[in-house]
Short mmCIF file of C-alpha atoms in Angstrom, two decimals:
data_model
loop_
_atom_site.label_atom_id
_atom_site.label_comp_id
_atom_site.label_asym_id
_atom_site.label_seq_id
_atom_site.Cartn_x
_atom_site.Cartn_y
_atom_site.Cartn_z
CA MET A 3 126.44 139.16 25.90
CA THR A 4 128.35 140.31 28.95
CA PHE A 5 129.37 136.90 30.31
CA TYR A 6 130.74 135.36 27.10
CA SER A 7 134.21 135.78 25.65
CA THR A 8 135.78 133.90 22.75
CA PRO A 9 138.54 131.38 23.42
CA ASN A 10 142.08 131.41 22.15
CA TYR A 11 142.80 128.59 19.73
CA SER A 12 145.73 127.59 17.55
CA LYS A 13 146.15 128.57 13.92
CA TYR A 14 145.82 124.94 12.82
CA LEU A 15 142.67 123.97 14.79
CA HIS A 16 140.33 124.70 11.87
CA GLU A 17 142.29 122.37 9.63
CA TRP A 18 141.70 119.54 12.07
CA LEU A 19 138.01 120.38 12.38
CA LYS A 20 137.65 120.26 8.59
CA ARG A 21 138.85 116.66 8.77
CA GLY A 22 135.71 115.86 10.71
CA ARG A 23 133.93 115.74 7.37
CA ASN A 24 135.85 112.54 6.59
CA TRP A 25 133.34 110.61 8.69
CA HIS A 26 129.59 110.53 9.15
CA ILE A 27 128.03 112.40 12.07
CA GLU A 28 126.90 109.09 13.63
CA TYR A 29 128.16 105.53 13.77
CA GLY A 30 126.93 102.21 15.11
CA GLY A 31 123.33 103.06 14.32
CA TYR A 32 122.84 106.04 16.63
CA LEU A 33 126.11 106.89 18.42
CA SER A 34 127.35 110.46 17.92
CA ASN A 35 130.75 111.24 16.43
CA HIS A 36 132.76 113.28 18.96
CA ILE A 37 136.09 113.51 17.18
CA THR A 38 135.98 117.27 16.59
CA HIS A 39 134.80 118.06 20.13
CA ASN A 40 137.92 116.58 21.65
CA TRP A 41 140.19 118.26 19.11
CA ILE A 42 138.84 121.54 20.51
CA ALA A 43 139.56 120.49 24.10
CA LEU A 44 143.02 119.16 23.20
CA ASP A 45 143.88 122.35 21.34
CA ALA A 46 142.88 124.39 24.40
CA ALA A 47 145.28 122.26 26.43
CA GLY A 48 148.12 123.20 24.08
CA ALA A 49 148.30 119.85 22.28
CA ASN A 50 150.77 119.64 19.43
CA GLN A 51 150.10 118.19 15.98
CA GLU A 52 151.28 114.74 17.04
CA LYS A 53 148.78 114.68 19.90
CA MET A 54 145.97 115.76 17.59
CA GLN A 55 146.91 112.94 15.22
CA TRP A 56 147.04 110.52 18.17
CA TRP A 57 143.46 111.41 18.98
CA GLU A 58 142.36 110.76 15.39
CA ASP A 59 144.07 107.37 15.47
CA VAL A 60 142.54 106.49 18.83
CA TYR A 61 139.02 107.63 18.04
CA THR A 62 138.60 106.44 14.46
CA ASN A 63 139.82 102.95 15.33
CA LYS A 64 138.99 100.63 18.18
CA ALA A 65 141.47 101.53 20.91
CA ALA A 66 141.74 99.59 24.16
CA ASN A 67 143.89 99.39 27.26
CA LYS A 68 146.50 96.69 27.73
CA THR A 69 147.19 96.64 31.44
CA THR A 70 149.48 94.60 33.68
CA GLU A 71 150.38 95.15 37.31
CA ALA A 72 153.44 97.10 36.21
CA THR A 73 152.40 98.92 33.06
CA ALA A 74 149.42 100.46 31.32
CA THR A 75 149.57 100.86 27.55
CA ILE A 76 147.10 101.62 24.79
CA SER A 77 146.52 99.26 21.89
CA ILE A 78 145.01 100.69 18.70
CA SER A 79 143.55 98.11 16.35
CA THR A 80 143.06 98.46 12.61
CA ALA A 81 139.30 97.96 12.94
CA ASN A 82 137.43 101.11 11.97
CA LYS A 83 134.97 102.54 14.48
CA LEU A 84 133.64 105.57 12.62
CA GLU A 85 131.73 105.39 9.35
CA ALA A 86 132.42 107.06 6.02
CA PRO A 87 130.23 109.98 4.94
CA ARG A 88 126.88 108.72 3.72
CA ASN A 89 125.31 109.40 0.36
CA ASN A 90 121.56 109.45 0.03
CA PRO A 91 120.31 105.89 -0.46
CA ILE A 92 117.25 107.17 -2.28
CA ASP A 93 116.36 110.05 -4.58
CA TYR A 94 115.32 112.43 -1.79
CA THR A 95 114.22 116.05 -2.09
CA GLU A 96 116.74 118.87 -2.00
CA ILE A 97 116.51 121.02 1.14
CA THR A 98 115.69 124.67 0.49
CA ASP A 99 114.19 127.58 2.40
CA ALA A 100 110.80 126.45 1.12
CA ASN A 101 110.88 123.04 2.82
CA TRP A 102 113.63 122.98 5.47
CA LEU A 103 111.12 122.83 8.32
CA ASN A 104 109.18 119.99 6.69
CA ASN A 105 111.91 117.35 6.71
CA LEU A 106 113.03 117.32 10.34
CA GLN A 107 113.81 114.09 12.23
CA SER A 108 115.30 112.55 9.09
CA ILE A 109 118.80 111.66 10.32
CA ARG A 110 119.13 108.44 8.32
CA ILE A 111 118.09 110.08 5.05
CA ALA A 112 118.56 113.82 4.89
CA PHE A 113 121.65 114.72 6.95
CA PRO A 114 123.93 115.30 3.90
CA LEU A 115 121.23 117.40 2.24
CA TYR A 116 120.77 119.60 5.30
CA ARG A 117 124.53 119.93 5.67
CA ASP A 118 124.82 121.11 2.05
CA PHE A 119 121.93 123.52 2.63
CA PHE A 120 123.57 125.06 5.69
CA ASP A 121 126.97 125.18 3.97
CA LYS A 122 125.35 127.40 1.34
CA LYS A 123 123.51 129.51 3.90
CA ILE A 124 126.62 130.15 5.98
CA ALA A 125 128.53 131.15 2.84
CA GLU A 126 125.67 133.41 1.79
CA LEU A 127 124.74 135.02 5.13
CA GLY A 128 127.73 134.49 7.39
CA LEU A 129 127.63 132.25 10.45
CA SER A 130 126.13 134.73 12.88
CA ALA A 131 123.24 135.72 10.61
CA CYS A 132 122.62 132.07 9.76
CA LEU A 133 122.31 131.22 13.45
CA LYS A 134 119.94 134.11 14.03
CA ARG A 135 117.69 132.93 11.21
CA TYR A 136 117.61 129.15 11.77
CA TYR A 137 118.62 128.37 15.36
CA PRO A 138 115.44 129.64 17.10
CA ALA A 139 113.25 127.04 15.36
CA LEU A 140 115.83 124.27 15.78
CA SER A 141 116.37 124.95 19.48
CA GLU A 142 112.94 123.49 20.28
CA GLY A 143 114.33 120.08 19.30
CA MET A 144 117.68 120.35 21.08
CA ALA A 145 117.01 117.16 23.08
CA GLY A 146 117.64 115.12 19.94
CA ALA A 147 120.55 112.66 19.75
CA ALA A 148 121.08 112.84 23.52
CA LEU A 149 121.85 116.58 23.14
CA HIS A 150 124.83 115.85 20.88
CA ALA A 151 123.56 117.90 17.94
CA THR A 152 123.28 120.93 20.21
CA ILE A 153 126.78 120.25 21.50
CA HIS A 154 128.24 119.86 18.02
CA LEU A 155 126.85 123.18 16.85
CA GLY A 156 127.62 125.23 19.95
CA TRP A 157 131.19 124.02 20.20
CA ALA A 158 131.66 124.86 16.51
CA VAL A 159 130.34 128.37 17.06
CA ASP A 160 132.67 128.86 20.04
CA VAL A 161 135.75 128.42 17.82
CA ASP A 162 134.15 129.88 14.66
CA SER A 163 134.33 126.66 12.63
CA THR A 164 131.93 126.99 9.71
CA ASP A 165 132.57 123.41 8.56
CA MET A 166 131.54 122.01 11.90
CA ALA A 167 128.70 124.54 12.34
CA ALA A 168 126.95 123.45 9.13
CA GLU A 169 127.13 119.87 10.39
CA GLY A 170 125.72 120.96 13.74
CA LEU A 171 122.76 122.77 12.19
CA ALA A 172 122.08 119.77 9.95
CA TYR A 173 122.30 117.44 12.94
CA MET A 174 119.91 119.58 14.99
CA ALA A 175 117.43 119.49 12.11
CA THR A 176 117.63 115.78 11.39
CA ALA A 177 117.77 114.66 15.04
CA PHE A 178 115.13 117.22 16.09
CA GLN A 179 113.35 116.13 19.29
CA PRO A 180 110.98 118.48 21.14
CA LEU A 181 109.78 117.78 24.67
CA ALA A 182 106.05 118.46 24.95
CA THR A 183 106.17 121.91 23.37
CA GLY A 184 104.18 121.25 20.20
CA SER A 185 100.64 122.43 19.52
CA ILE A 186 99.21 119.00 20.37
CA HIS A 187 100.38 119.33 23.97
CA THR A 188 98.93 121.05 27.01
CA LYS A 189 99.71 124.72 27.59
CA HIS A 190 103.27 125.41 28.63
CA GLN A 191 105.50 128.35 29.45
CA LEU A 192 109.20 127.97 28.72
CA TRP A 193 110.32 130.88 30.89
CA SER A 194 108.93 133.66 33.02
CA PRO A 195 110.30 136.42 35.28
CA ASP A 196 107.74 135.26 37.84
CA ALA A 197 108.74 131.59 38.00
CA PRO A 198 110.64 130.27 41.04
CA CYS A 199 114.40 130.68 40.77
CA PRO A 200 116.02 127.63 39.14
CA ILE A 201 117.32 126.17 42.43
CA GLN A 202 113.92 126.41 44.08
CA ALA A 203 112.31 125.03 40.93
CA LEU A 204 114.64 122.02 41.05
CA LYS A 205 113.59 121.36 44.65
CA GLN A 206 109.91 121.48 43.73
CA ILE A 207 110.28 119.42 40.57
CA LEU A 208 112.61 116.70 41.84
CA GLY A 209 110.90 116.54 45.22
CA ASP A 210 107.58 115.74 43.56
CA ASP A 211 106.11 112.36 44.56
CA ARG A 212 105.51 111.49 40.90
CA ILE A 213 109.18 111.49 39.86
CA LEU A 214 109.93 107.81 40.49
CA GLN A 215 106.80 106.67 38.69
CA LEU A 216 107.55 108.93 35.73
CA ALA A 217 110.99 107.37 35.36
CA GLU A 218 109.52 103.88 35.52
CA THR A 219 106.80 104.74 33.00
CA ALA A 220 109.33 106.23 30.60
CA TYR A 221 111.50 103.12 30.88
CA SER A 222 108.61 100.70 30.33
CA LEU A 223 107.22 102.67 27.40
CA SER A 224 110.65 102.91 25.77
CA LYS A 225 110.83 99.11 25.68
CA THR A 226 107.66 98.79 23.60
CA GLN A 227 107.97 98.11 19.89
CA ASP A 228 106.85 101.62 18.94
CA TYR A 229 109.97 103.03 20.59
CA LYS A 230 112.41 100.18 20.04
CA LYS A 231 111.84 100.41 16.29
CA LEU A 232 113.16 103.97 16.37
CA ASN A 233 116.62 102.49 17.13
CA ARG A 234 117.94 105.64 18.80
CA GLY A 235 119.36 103.95 21.92
CA GLY A 236 117.75 103.33 25.26
CA PHE A 237 118.40 106.77 26.74
CA GLN A 238 117.04 108.67 23.76
CA GLN A 239 114.02 106.40 23.52
CA ARG A 240 113.23 107.12 27.18
CA LEU A 241 113.62 110.84 26.51
CA ILE A 242 111.28 110.66 23.50
CA THR A 243 108.49 109.36 25.74
CA PHE A 244 108.33 112.85 27.30
CA ASP A 245 106.94 114.12 23.99
CA ASN A 246 103.97 111.74 24.02
CA PRO A 247 100.86 113.85 24.77
CA GLN A 248 99.02 110.80 26.11
CA GLN A 249 101.60 110.08 28.80
CA PRO A 250 102.09 111.74 32.21
CA MET A 251 105.70 112.74 31.43
CA SER A 252 104.63 115.45 29.00
CA LEU A 253 101.91 116.70 31.35
CA PHE A 254 104.44 116.90 34.16
CA LEU A 255 106.89 118.98 32.11
CA ASN A 256 104.21 121.46 31.13
CA GLU A 257 102.81 121.69 34.64
CA MET A 258 106.08 121.97 36.55
CA VAL A 259 108.95 123.19 34.37
CA THR A 260 109.20 126.92 33.73
CA LEU A 261 112.60 128.58 33.87
CA ARG A 262 112.90 131.87 35.69
CA LEU A 263 114.60 134.42 33.45
CA PRO A 264 114.52 138.23 33.48
CA ALA A 265 112.23 140.01 31.07
CA VAL A 266 113.50 141.01 27.65
CA GLY A 267 115.71 144.06 28.02
CA TYR A 268 117.40 142.84 31.20
CA ASN A 269 120.80 141.18 31.45
CA LEU A 270 120.96 137.37 31.51
CA THR A 271 124.34 137.01 33.24
CA THR A 272 122.98 136.28 36.73
CA ALA A 273 120.57 133.66 35.39
CA VAL A 274 123.29 132.06 33.25
CA GLU A 275 125.60 131.88 36.26
CA GLU A 276 122.97 130.02 38.29
CA LEU A 277 122.34 127.55 35.45
CA SER A 278 126.06 126.90 35.06
CA VAL A 279 126.36 126.19 38.77
CA ILE A 280 123.38 123.83 38.60
CA ALA A 281 125.01 121.91 35.73
CA ALA A 282 128.39 121.72 37.48
CA SER A 283 126.86 120.72 40.82
CA ALA A 284 124.69 118.06 39.22
CA LEU A 285 127.75 116.57 37.51
CA ARG A 286 129.79 116.46 40.70
CA SER A 287 126.99 115.19 42.96
CA SER A 288 126.07 112.44 40.50
CA ASN A 289 129.73 111.33 40.47
CA ASN A 290 129.96 112.20 36.80
CA GLU A 291 126.89 110.34 35.58
CA PHE A 292 127.21 110.04 31.83
CA PHE A 293 124.07 111.82 30.68
CA ILE A 294 124.20 114.47 33.40
CA LEU A 295 127.58 115.35 31.89
CA HIS A 296 125.83 116.06 28.61
CA GLY A 297 123.71 118.60 30.45
CA LEU A 298 126.95 120.43 31.24
CA THR A 299 128.52 120.26 27.78
CA SER A 300 125.22 121.15 26.07
CA LEU A 301 124.69 124.19 28.30
CA HIS A 302 128.09 125.44 27.22
CA ALA A 303 127.03 124.91 23.62
CA VAL A 304 123.85 126.93 24.10
CA LEU A 305 125.75 129.73 25.83
CA CYS A 306 128.14 129.97 22.88
CA VAL A 307 125.22 130.53 20.50
CA LEU A 308 123.31 133.07 22.62
CA PRO A 309 125.31 136.13 21.48
CA HIS A 310 124.05 135.52 17.93
CA LEU A 311 120.33 135.47 18.84
CA ASP A 312 117.75 138.10 19.65
CA GLU A 313 116.71 138.42 23.27
CA ASN A 314 113.54 136.37 23.03
CA ALA A 315 115.30 133.54 21.19
CA GLN A 316 118.03 133.57 23.83
CA ARG A 317 115.47 132.99 26.56
CA ASN A 318 113.64 130.31 24.63
CA ALA A 319 116.89 128.41 24.03
CA LEU A 320 117.68 128.41 27.75
CA GLY A 321 114.12 127.28 28.46
CA TYR A 322 114.41 124.36 26.06
CA TRP A 323 117.75 123.38 27.61
CA PHE A 324 116.29 123.45 31.13
CA ARG A 325 113.45 121.13 30.10
CA ALA A 326 115.94 118.72 28.57
CA LEU A 327 118.05 118.77 31.74
CA ILE A 328 115.04 118.04 33.95
CA ALA A 329 113.90 115.17 31.72
CA THR A 330 117.44 113.77 31.73
CA ILE A 331 117.72 113.88 35.52
CA VAL A 332 114.33 112.20 35.90
CA ILE A 333 114.93 109.30 33.52
CA GLN A 334 118.40 108.70 34.94
CA GLY A 335 116.97 108.25 38.42
CA SER A 336 117.93 111.67 39.84
CA PRO A 337 121.48 110.55 40.74
CA GLY A 338 122.97 112.42 43.69
CA ILE A 339 120.18 114.99 43.63
CA LYS A 340 120.04 115.45 47.43
CA ASP A 341 123.75 116.25 47.54
CA SER A 342 123.36 118.52 44.55
CA LEU A 343 120.53 120.50 46.12
CA ALA A 344 122.48 120.81 49.38
CA SER A 345 125.52 122.18 47.54
CA LEU A 346 123.31 124.58 45.59
CA ASP A 347 121.78 125.90 48.82
CA LYS A 348 125.29 126.49 50.15
CA TRP A 349 126.29 128.26 46.94
CA ASP A 350 123.18 130.44 47.09
CA ALA A 351 123.87 131.46 50.68
CA ASN A 352 127.53 132.22 50.01
CA LYS A 353 126.77 134.14 46.84
CA GLY A 354 124.39 136.33 48.79
CA LYS A 355 127.32 137.41 50.95
CA GLU A 356 129.48 138.33 47.97
CA LYS A 357 129.34 141.98 46.96
CA ALA A 358 130.28 141.64 43.30
CA SER A 359 130.55 139.19 40.45
CA GLY A 360 133.24 139.30 37.78
CA TYR A 361 135.76 137.37 39.87
CA GLN A 362 139.22 137.65 38.31
CA LEU A 363 141.39 134.55 38.27
CA SER A 364 144.92 134.85 39.60
CA ASP A 365 147.86 133.71 37.49
CA GLU A 366 148.15 130.71 39.81
CA GLN A 367 144.51 129.77 39.23
CA LYS A 368 144.89 130.13 35.47
CA ALA A 369 147.91 127.84 35.58
CA TRP A 370 145.96 125.32 37.68
CA TRP A 371 143.13 125.20 35.16
CA LEU A 372 145.51 124.69 32.26
CA GLN A 373 147.39 121.93 34.08
CA THR A 374 144.12 120.26 35.07
CA LEU A 375 142.97 120.20 31.45
CA LYS A 376 146.37 118.94 30.31
CA SER A 377 146.10 116.07 32.79
CA THR A 378 143.08 114.71 30.91
CA THR A 379 144.50 114.64 27.40
CA GLY A 380 145.65 111.02 27.62
CA SER A 381 142.15 109.75 28.29
CA LEU A 382 140.64 107.39 25.74
CA ASP A 383 137.26 108.77 26.72
CA GLU A 384 136.80 112.23 25.27
CA HIS A 385 134.12 113.16 27.79
CA VAL A 386 136.79 113.62 30.45
CA PRO A 387 138.69 116.48 28.74
CA LYS A 388 135.43 117.87 27.39
CA ALA A 389 133.94 118.26 30.87
CA VAL A 390 137.08 119.91 32.26
CA TYR A 391 137.32 122.15 29.18
CA VAL A 392 133.81 123.51 29.78
CA LEU A 393 134.45 124.19 33.46
CA LYS A 394 137.73 125.89 32.59
CA ARG A 395 136.02 128.08 29.98
CA TRP A 396 133.37 129.22 32.47
CA ALA A 397 136.01 130.09 35.04
CA GLU A 398 138.03 132.01 32.45
CA TRP A 399 135.08 134.13 31.40
CA GLN A 400 135.66 135.92 34.73
CA ALA A 401 132.08 137.11 34.64
CA PHE A 402 130.75 135.20 37.64
CA SER A 403 131.37 135.15 41.39
CA SER A 404 134.22 133.53 43.30
CA VAL A 405 131.81 131.01 44.85
CA SER A 406 130.77 129.89 41.36
CA ASN A 407 134.39 129.45 40.41
CA ASP A 408 134.81 127.27 43.48
CA VAL A 409 131.95 125.06 42.22
CA TYR A 410 133.59 124.71 38.80
CA ALA A 411 136.94 123.79 40.36
CA LYS A 412 135.43 121.18 42.67
CA ALA A 413 133.56 119.62 39.76
CA ALA A 414 136.76 119.51 37.69
CA ARG A 415 138.68 117.85 40.53
CA ASN A 416 135.99 115.21 40.78
CA VAL A 417 136.10 114.54 37.04
CA ILE A 418 139.82 113.81 37.07
CA ALA A 419 139.82 111.87 40.35
CA VAL A 420 140.43 108.15 39.97
CA SER A 421 139.07 105.60 42.41
CA GLU A 422 141.53 103.78 44.63
CA GLY A 423 142.83 100.76 42.74
CA ASP A 424 141.56 101.92 39.34
CA GLY A 425 144.64 103.81 38.20
CA ILE A 426 145.32 105.43 34.86
CA GLN A 427 144.43 102.27 32.97
CA ASP A 428 140.83 103.43 33.21
CA ASN A 429 141.89 106.54 31.31
CA LEU A 430 140.11 108.73 33.79
CA TRP A 431 136.79 107.24 32.79
CA PHE A 432 134.14 108.01 35.38
CA SER A 433 135.00 105.06 37.56
CA LYS A 434 133.94 106.48 40.91
CA GLY A 435 130.20 106.02 40.87
CA PHE A 436 127.87 105.32 38.00
CA SER A 437 124.13 105.28 38.29
CA THR A 438 122.69 101.85 37.57
CA THR A 439 121.64 102.99 34.12
CA SER A 440 125.16 103.82 32.94
CA GLN A 441 127.60 101.49 34.67
CA ASP A 442 128.99 99.84 31.56
CA ASN A 443 130.52 102.38 29.21
CA ARG A 444 130.08 99.93 26.36
CA ASN A 445 126.33 100.32 26.77
CA ARG A 446 126.12 103.85 28.04
CA TYR A 447 123.53 104.90 25.50
CA ASP A 448 121.23 102.05 26.52
#
């Protein structure tokens, strides 16, 4: 995989990631445990052991800001936020190669069993071979748990954490959520060399007159008892409506969403660069809308897994991610999409003038990226360093053009910018401009 390169990480990072097993993968009913993700970002910023422990204290307990006009401090209570690892409440089947595909979407029952299964498989096959065998089937459901299962696995693979990877595979299995790709749905094509390029596809898809009505239909349907009883949070319940074959959302996906990718045998780097720019531009233009951010961090996760897959599975994974991104943008009201499309047109025009990709960062630029990531490590909200970490990683791959690196840098600057009057007491939370569906970070999954 010509664009991807492994990161540098400290000798003690894996010991911290092992500690992630001290808590369940979810808490509060359906919220995803992010503790290990931010340990990875902090480690990349050069955090010492005390800082890593600070993050554990902050995240596992209920931390809050105590702010006056003169000072801003953090108060960490003794109330636990995360939940202990769960044991099976019932005598459930063991997961084996004979039945692993028959017990998907079982997060509240089978997660420990799937984790044990994948622990054994990674020990038996090695991580890379395990991904090649099991990820292609699981990637169809990567929209599960608001894309967090995909994120958990991909970030684990990036730093070669087998403990975290087994959790990620188990999470992808038990939170499995396809988007209109099953046999009960209308004909679809995930990707094609003949599809419009992704930027043009975005214009066609998000300029469609049906978009507003689709968002409203998804919202209304998600409030019915059939969806509320799933108890997966408002966002995920809206996303699940896109898998209902009797609703227009699924028909729209299968009619409109096909990702342009080169045929098997051709390099994916150019296509990956365009997708990364789309994710970064969407984040910036939406003013860091919460779920658009997960499009960014989940794309990074998928890209980290691609080197372990065969060429067809690589393309399918990108196709599944693109569908999830489109569905996310639609149900979140297409925040900032006009600005995003305008910036993408500018990027496309400028990239056409550039003679070569593989832009090499200067020492000054490398130092800027490191300092920018370091500036986020005091945030109580882990999504801030996570977003900057991803943008930094893409820039450091040095596989893309200079104009793409400019997009990453602008997105990173916008992530760390604080609105006038907000100050550090907001811990760099995305205070500049939420969409109406994610204004209150206490209810950001709803």
